[in-house]
Tab-separated table of C-alpha atoms in Angstrom:
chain	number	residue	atom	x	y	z
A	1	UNK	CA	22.845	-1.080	21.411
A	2	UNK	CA	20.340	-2.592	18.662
A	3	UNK	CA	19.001	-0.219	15.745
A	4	UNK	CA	16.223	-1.807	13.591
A	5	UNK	CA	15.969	-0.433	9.866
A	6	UNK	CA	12.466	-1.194	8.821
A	7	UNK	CA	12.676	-0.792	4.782
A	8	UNK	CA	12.131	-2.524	1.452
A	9	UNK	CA	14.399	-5.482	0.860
A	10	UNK	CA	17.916	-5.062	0.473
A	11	UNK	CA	18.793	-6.340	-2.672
A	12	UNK	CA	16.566	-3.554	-4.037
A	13	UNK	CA	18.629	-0.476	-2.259
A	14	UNK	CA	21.295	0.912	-4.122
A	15	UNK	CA	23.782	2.274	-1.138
A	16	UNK	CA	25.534	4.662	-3.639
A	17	UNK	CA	22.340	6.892	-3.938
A	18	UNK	CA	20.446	5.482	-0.835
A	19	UNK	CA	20.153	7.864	2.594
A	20	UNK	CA	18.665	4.723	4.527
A	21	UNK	CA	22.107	2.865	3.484
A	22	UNK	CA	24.232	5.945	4.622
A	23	UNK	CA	22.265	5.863	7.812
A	24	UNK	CA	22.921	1.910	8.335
A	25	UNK	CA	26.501	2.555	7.492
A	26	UNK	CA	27.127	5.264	10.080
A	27	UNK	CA	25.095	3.248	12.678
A	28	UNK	CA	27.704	0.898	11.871
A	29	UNK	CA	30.674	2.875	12.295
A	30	UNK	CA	29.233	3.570	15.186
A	31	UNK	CA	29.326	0.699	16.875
A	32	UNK	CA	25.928	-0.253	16.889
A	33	UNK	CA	23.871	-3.091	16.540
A	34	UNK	CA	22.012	-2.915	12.998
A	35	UNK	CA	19.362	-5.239	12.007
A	36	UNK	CA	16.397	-5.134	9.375
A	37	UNK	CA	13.402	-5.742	8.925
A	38	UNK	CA	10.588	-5.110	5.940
A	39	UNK	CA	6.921	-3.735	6.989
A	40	UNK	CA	5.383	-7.383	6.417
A	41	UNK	CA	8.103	-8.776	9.349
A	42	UNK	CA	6.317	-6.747	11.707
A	43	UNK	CA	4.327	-8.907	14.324
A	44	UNK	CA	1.602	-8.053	17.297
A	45	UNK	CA	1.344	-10.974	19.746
A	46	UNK	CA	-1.490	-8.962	21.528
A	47	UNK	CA	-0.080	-6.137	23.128
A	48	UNK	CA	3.694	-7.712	22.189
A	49	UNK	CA	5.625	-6.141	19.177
A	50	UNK	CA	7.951	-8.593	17.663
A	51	UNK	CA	9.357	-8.520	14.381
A	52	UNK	CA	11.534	-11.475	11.760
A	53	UNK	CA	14.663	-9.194	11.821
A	54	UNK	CA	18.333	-9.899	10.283
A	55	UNK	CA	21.225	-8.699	11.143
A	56	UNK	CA	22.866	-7.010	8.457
A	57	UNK	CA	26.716	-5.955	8.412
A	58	UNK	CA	26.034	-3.066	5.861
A	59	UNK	CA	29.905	-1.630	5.322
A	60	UNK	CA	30.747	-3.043	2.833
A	61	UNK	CA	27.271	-3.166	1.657
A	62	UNK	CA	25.686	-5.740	2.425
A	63	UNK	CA	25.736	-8.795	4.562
A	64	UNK	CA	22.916	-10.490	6.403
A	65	UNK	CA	22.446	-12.994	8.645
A	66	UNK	CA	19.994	-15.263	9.317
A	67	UNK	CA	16.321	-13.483	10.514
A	68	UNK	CA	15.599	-13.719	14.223
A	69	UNK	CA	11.635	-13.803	15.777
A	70	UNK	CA	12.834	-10.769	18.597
A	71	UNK	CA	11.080	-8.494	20.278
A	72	UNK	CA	10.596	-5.169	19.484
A	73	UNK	CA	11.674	-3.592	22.698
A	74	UNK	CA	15.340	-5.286	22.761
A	75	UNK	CA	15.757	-2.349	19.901
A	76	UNK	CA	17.068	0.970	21.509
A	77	UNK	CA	16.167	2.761	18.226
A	78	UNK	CA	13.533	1.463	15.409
A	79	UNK	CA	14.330	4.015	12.064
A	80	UNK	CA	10.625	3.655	9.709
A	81	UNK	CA	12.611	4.007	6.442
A	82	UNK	CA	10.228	2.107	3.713
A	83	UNK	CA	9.954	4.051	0.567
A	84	UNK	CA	6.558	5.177	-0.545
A	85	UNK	CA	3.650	5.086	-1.905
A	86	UNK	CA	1.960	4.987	1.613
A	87	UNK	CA	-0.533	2.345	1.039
A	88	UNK	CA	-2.430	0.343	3.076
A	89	UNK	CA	0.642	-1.936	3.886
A	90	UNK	CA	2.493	0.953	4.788
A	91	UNK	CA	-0.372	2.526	7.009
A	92	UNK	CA	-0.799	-1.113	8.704
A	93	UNK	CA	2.918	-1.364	9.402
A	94	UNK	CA	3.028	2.091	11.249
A	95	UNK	CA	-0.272	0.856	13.252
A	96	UNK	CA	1.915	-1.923	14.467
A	97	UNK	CA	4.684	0.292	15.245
A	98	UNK	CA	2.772	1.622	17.426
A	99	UNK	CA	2.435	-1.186	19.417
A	100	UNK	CA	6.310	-0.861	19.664
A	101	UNK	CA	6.612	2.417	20.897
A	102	UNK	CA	3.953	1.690	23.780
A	103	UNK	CA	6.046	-0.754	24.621
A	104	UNK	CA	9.158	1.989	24.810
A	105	UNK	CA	10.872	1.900	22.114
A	106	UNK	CA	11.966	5.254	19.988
A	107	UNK	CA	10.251	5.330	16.717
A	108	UNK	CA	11.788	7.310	14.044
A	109	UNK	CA	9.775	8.986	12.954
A	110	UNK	CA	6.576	8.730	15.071
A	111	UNK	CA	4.248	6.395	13.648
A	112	UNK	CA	1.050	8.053	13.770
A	113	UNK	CA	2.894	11.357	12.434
A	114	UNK	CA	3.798	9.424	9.670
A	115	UNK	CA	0.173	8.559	9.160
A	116	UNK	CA	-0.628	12.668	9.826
A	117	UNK	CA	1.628	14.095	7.934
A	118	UNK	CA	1.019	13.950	4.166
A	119	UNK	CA	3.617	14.757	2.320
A	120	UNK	CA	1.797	17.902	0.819
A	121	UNK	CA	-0.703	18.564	2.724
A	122	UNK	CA	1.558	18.575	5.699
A	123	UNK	CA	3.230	21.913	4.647
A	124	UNK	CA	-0.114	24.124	4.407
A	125	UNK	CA	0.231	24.136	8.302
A	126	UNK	CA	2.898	26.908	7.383
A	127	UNK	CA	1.586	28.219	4.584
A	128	UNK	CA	2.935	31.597	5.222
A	129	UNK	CA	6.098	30.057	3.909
A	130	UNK	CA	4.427	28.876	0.884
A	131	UNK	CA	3.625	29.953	-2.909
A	132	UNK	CA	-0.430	30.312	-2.764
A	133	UNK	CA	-1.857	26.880	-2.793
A	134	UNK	CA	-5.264	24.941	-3.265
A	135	UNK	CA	-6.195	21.838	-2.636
A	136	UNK	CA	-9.688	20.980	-4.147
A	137	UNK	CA	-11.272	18.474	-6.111
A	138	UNK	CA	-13.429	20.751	-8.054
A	139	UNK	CA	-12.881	21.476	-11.481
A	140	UNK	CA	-14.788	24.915	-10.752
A	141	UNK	CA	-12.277	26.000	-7.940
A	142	UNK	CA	-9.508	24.681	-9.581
A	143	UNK	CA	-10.284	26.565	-12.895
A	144	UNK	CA	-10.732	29.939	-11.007
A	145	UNK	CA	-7.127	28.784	-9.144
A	146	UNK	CA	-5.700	28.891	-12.241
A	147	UNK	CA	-7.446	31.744	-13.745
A	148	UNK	CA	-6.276	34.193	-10.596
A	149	UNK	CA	-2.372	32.885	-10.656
A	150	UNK	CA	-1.989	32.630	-14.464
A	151	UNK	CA	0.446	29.391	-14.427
A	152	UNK	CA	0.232	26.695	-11.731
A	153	UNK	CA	1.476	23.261	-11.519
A	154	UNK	CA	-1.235	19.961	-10.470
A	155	UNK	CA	0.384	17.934	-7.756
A	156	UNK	CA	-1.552	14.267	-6.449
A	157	UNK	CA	-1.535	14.191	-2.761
A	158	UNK	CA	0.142	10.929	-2.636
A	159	UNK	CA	2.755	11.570	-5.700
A	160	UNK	CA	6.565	11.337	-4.763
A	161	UNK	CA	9.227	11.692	-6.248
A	162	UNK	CA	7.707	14.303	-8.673
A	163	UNK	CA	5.646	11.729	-10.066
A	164	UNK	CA	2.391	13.192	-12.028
A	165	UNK	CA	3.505	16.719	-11.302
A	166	UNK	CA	1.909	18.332	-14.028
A	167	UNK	CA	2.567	22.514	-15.232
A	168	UNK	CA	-0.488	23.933	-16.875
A	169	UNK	CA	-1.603	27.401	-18.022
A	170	UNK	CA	-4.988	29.029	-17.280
A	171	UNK	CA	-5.045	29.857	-21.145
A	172	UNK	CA	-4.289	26.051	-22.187
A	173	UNK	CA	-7.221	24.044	-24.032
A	174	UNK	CA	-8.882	21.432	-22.387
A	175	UNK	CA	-7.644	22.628	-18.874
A	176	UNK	CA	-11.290	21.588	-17.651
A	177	UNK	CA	-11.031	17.826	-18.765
A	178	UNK	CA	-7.327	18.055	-17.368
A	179	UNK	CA	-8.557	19.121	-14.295
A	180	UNK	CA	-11.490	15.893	-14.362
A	181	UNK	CA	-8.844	13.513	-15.126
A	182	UNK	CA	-6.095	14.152	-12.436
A	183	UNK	CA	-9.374	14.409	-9.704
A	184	UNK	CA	-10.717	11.503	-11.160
A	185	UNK	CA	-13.933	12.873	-12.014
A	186	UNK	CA	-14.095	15.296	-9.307
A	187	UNK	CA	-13.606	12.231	-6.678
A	188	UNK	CA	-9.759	13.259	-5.393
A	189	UNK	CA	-8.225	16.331	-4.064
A	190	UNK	CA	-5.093	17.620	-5.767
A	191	UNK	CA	-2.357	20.442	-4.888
A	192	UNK	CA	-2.799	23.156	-6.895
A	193	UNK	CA	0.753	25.790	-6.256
A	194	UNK	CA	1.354	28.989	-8.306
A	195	UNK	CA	4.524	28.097	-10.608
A	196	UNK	CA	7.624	29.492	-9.363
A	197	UNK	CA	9.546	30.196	-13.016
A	198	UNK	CA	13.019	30.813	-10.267
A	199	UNK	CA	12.617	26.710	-10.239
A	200	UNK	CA	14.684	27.071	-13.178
A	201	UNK	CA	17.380	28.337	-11.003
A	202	UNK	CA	16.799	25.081	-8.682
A	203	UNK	CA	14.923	23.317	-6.042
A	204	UNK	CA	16.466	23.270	-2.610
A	205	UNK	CA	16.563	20.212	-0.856
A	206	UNK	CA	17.031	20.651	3.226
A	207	UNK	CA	17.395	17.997	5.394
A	208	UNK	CA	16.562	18.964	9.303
A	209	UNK	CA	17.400	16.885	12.357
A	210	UNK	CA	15.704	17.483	15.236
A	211	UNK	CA	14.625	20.316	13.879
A	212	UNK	CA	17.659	22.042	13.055
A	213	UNK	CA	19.172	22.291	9.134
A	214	UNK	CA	22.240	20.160	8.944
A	215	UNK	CA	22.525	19.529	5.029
A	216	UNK	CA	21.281	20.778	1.597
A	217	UNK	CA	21.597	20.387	-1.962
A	218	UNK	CA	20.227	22.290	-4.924
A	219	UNK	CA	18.725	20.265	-7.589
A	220	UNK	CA	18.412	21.869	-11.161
A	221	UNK	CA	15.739	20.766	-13.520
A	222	UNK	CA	16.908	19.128	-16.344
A	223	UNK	CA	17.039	21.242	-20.128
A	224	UNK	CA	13.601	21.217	-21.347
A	225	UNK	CA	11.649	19.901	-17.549
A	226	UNK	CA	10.367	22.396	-14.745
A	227	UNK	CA	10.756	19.131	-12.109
A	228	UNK	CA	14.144	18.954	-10.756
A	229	UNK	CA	14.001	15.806	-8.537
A	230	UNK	CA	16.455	13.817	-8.932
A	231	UNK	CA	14.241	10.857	-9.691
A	232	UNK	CA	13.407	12.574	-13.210
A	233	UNK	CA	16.791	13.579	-14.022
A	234	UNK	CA	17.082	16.814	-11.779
A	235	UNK	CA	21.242	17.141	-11.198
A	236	UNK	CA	22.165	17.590	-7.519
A	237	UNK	CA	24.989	20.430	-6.901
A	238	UNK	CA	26.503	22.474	-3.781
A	239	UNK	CA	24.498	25.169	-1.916
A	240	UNK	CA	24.190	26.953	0.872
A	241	UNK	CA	21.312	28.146	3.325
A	242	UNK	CA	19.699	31.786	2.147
A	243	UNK	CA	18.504	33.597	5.563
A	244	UNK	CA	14.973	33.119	4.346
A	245	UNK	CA	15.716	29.171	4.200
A	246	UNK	CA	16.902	29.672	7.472
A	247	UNK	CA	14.003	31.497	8.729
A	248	UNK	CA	11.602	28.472	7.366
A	249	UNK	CA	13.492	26.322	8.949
A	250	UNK	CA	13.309	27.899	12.354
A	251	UNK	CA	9.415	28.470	11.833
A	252	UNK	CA	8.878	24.168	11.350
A	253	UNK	CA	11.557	22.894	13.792
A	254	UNK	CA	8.782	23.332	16.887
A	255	UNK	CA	6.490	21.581	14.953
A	256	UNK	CA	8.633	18.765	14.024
A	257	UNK	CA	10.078	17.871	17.264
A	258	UNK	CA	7.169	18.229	19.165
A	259	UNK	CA	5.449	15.562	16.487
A	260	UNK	CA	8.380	13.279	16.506
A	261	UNK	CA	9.602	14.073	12.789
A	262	UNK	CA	13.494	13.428	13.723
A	263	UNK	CA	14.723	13.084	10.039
A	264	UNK	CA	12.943	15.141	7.675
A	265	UNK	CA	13.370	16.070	4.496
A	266	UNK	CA	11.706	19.918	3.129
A	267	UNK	CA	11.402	21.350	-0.705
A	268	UNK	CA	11.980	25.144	-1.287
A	269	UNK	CA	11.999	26.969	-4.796
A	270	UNK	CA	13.011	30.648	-4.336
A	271	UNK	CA	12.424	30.808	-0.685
A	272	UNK	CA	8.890	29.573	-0.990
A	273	UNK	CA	8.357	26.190	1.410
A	274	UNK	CA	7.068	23.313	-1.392
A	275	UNK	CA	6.965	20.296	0.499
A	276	UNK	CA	7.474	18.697	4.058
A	277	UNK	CA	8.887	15.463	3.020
A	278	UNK	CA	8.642	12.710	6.593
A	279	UNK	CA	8.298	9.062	5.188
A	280	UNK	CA	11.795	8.220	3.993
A	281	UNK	CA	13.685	11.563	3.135
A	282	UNK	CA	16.789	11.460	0.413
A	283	UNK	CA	19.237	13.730	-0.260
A	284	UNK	CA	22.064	12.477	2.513
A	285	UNK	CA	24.687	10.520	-0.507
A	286	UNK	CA	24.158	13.858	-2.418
A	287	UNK	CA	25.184	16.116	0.533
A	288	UNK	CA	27.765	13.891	1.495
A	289	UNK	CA	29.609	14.157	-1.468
A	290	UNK	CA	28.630	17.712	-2.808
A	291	UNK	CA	29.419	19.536	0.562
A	292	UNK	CA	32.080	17.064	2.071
A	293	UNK	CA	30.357	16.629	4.738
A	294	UNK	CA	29.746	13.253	6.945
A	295	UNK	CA	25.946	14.472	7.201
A	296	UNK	CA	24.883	9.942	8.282
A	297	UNK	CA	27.456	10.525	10.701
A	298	UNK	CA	26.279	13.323	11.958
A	299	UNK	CA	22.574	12.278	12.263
A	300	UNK	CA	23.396	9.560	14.211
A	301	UNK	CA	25.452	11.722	16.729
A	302	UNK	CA	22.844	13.853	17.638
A	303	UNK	CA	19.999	10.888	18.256
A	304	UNK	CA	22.767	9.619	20.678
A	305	UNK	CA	23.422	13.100	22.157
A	306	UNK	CA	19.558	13.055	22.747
A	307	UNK	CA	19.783	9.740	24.630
């Protein structure tokens, strides 16, 4: 049975730190076929998905062979893990993946949910869950955002990583040209949140599958930084689900499975629901070793036990 990894090139992953290499690892273990693939070896011979796919031996990390012109539907499985930003290239590859899962084959996760589901915008769909949140690209509502929740933090829409996450006060000066410059003159939306000052205390990370929570980490902010992604120097440690955590959880996993969103990735700072994270989720090297658990293992069993 063939798996195709469709990601950035190889020689850029790092498979200490990298889920999508934990993933290709376990697929391994598991007797399965892996190959890869990046977004611009994906082909449409009219209604045909094919793809320019190696196959990789990835334990011990790596080994490829030579690329092959297959197509797409001799894959059981085809996992969409390319790292953002979700440009154009990455919108054009999940149009073609498309093509792939008309033609049968199990997309992980659903292309056109990728193409749904922003990565912030995605959550306000349970925003019962949530800290109160805008999203605007006026400087007016913005500025009365602010003014009503005191201290708030400016999020882009297509930021990752906590990339141009900005804190700002409703009392600080210039807040109004601040506001101009991360909407770009009033022409893009941004994610206005209420800071949570219990992110001090961390920023859970909770990976679902299928729905259903099978890791977390905390990650702490760094001394003098409110952002605690590990990207910007946010340090991972052990946790455990609160029954809140539990409860958001429960209230997403309908939504999730019945959209396709196998392998998900979801933010929450003191029981309040941040982010819905779908495009290529991290955390699973972190769990593995914090919680001794085989969490790529354990993905892969279940999207067997589903058939």
């Amino acid at each position: 049975m063939r798996h195709l990894f469709v990601l950035d090139p190889l020689e850029r992953i790092n498979p200490a730190k990298d889920s999508t290499a934990a993933l290709m690892q376990a697929a391994f273990r598991a007797s399965l076929e892996v190959w890869a693939c990046t977004p611009a070896d994906l082909i449409a011979l009219g209604d045909e998905p094919l793809a320019m796919a190696a196959p990789v031996q990835p334990d011990p990390w790596v080994r490829a062979g030579e690329p092959e012109r297959l197509p797409l539907n001799t894959f059981k499985v085809i996992w969409m893990r390319k790292d953002p930003p979700v440009d154009e290239a990455y919108l054009y590859a999940t149009h073609l993946l498309d093509v792939a899962e008309r033609a049968g084959v199990c997309v992980l996760n659903r292309p056109s949910s990728l193409r749904s589901w922003n990565e912030k915008l995605g959550a306000l769909r349970f925003s019962r869950w949530m800290a109160p949140t805008l999203v605007s690209g006026r400087v007016g509502e913005l500025q009365a955002f602010a003014e009503d929740q005191g201290d708030i933090v400016l999020k882009p829409l297509g930021g990752r990583a906590g990339l141009g996450v900005i804190r700002v006060s409703a009392q600080a000066p210039g807040l109004g040209a601040l506001l101009e410059l991360v909407t770009e003159q009033e022409r893009l939306p941004v994610m206005a949140q209420r800071f949570l000052a219990s992110v001090s205390e961390g920023d859970k990370r909770i990976l679902l599958v299928d729905g259903e929570p099978l890791g977390a980490i905390n990650r702490r902010p760094a001394a003098g930084e409110f952002r605690s992604n590990l990207a910007v120097g946010g340090q991972a440690e052990a946790t455990e689900l609160s029954e809140r955590e539990r409860q958001i959880c429960s209230a997403l996993a309908p939504a999730l499975r019945a959209e396709g969103l196998f392998f998900v990735g979801i933010d929450v700072i003191g029981g309040m629901l941040s982010e819905i994270n779908v495009t290529s989720p991290t955390g699973i090297r972190e769990v593995e070793r914090l919680m001794q658990q085989p969490l790529a293992d354990q993905v892969i069993e279940r999207l067997q036990q589903l058939g």
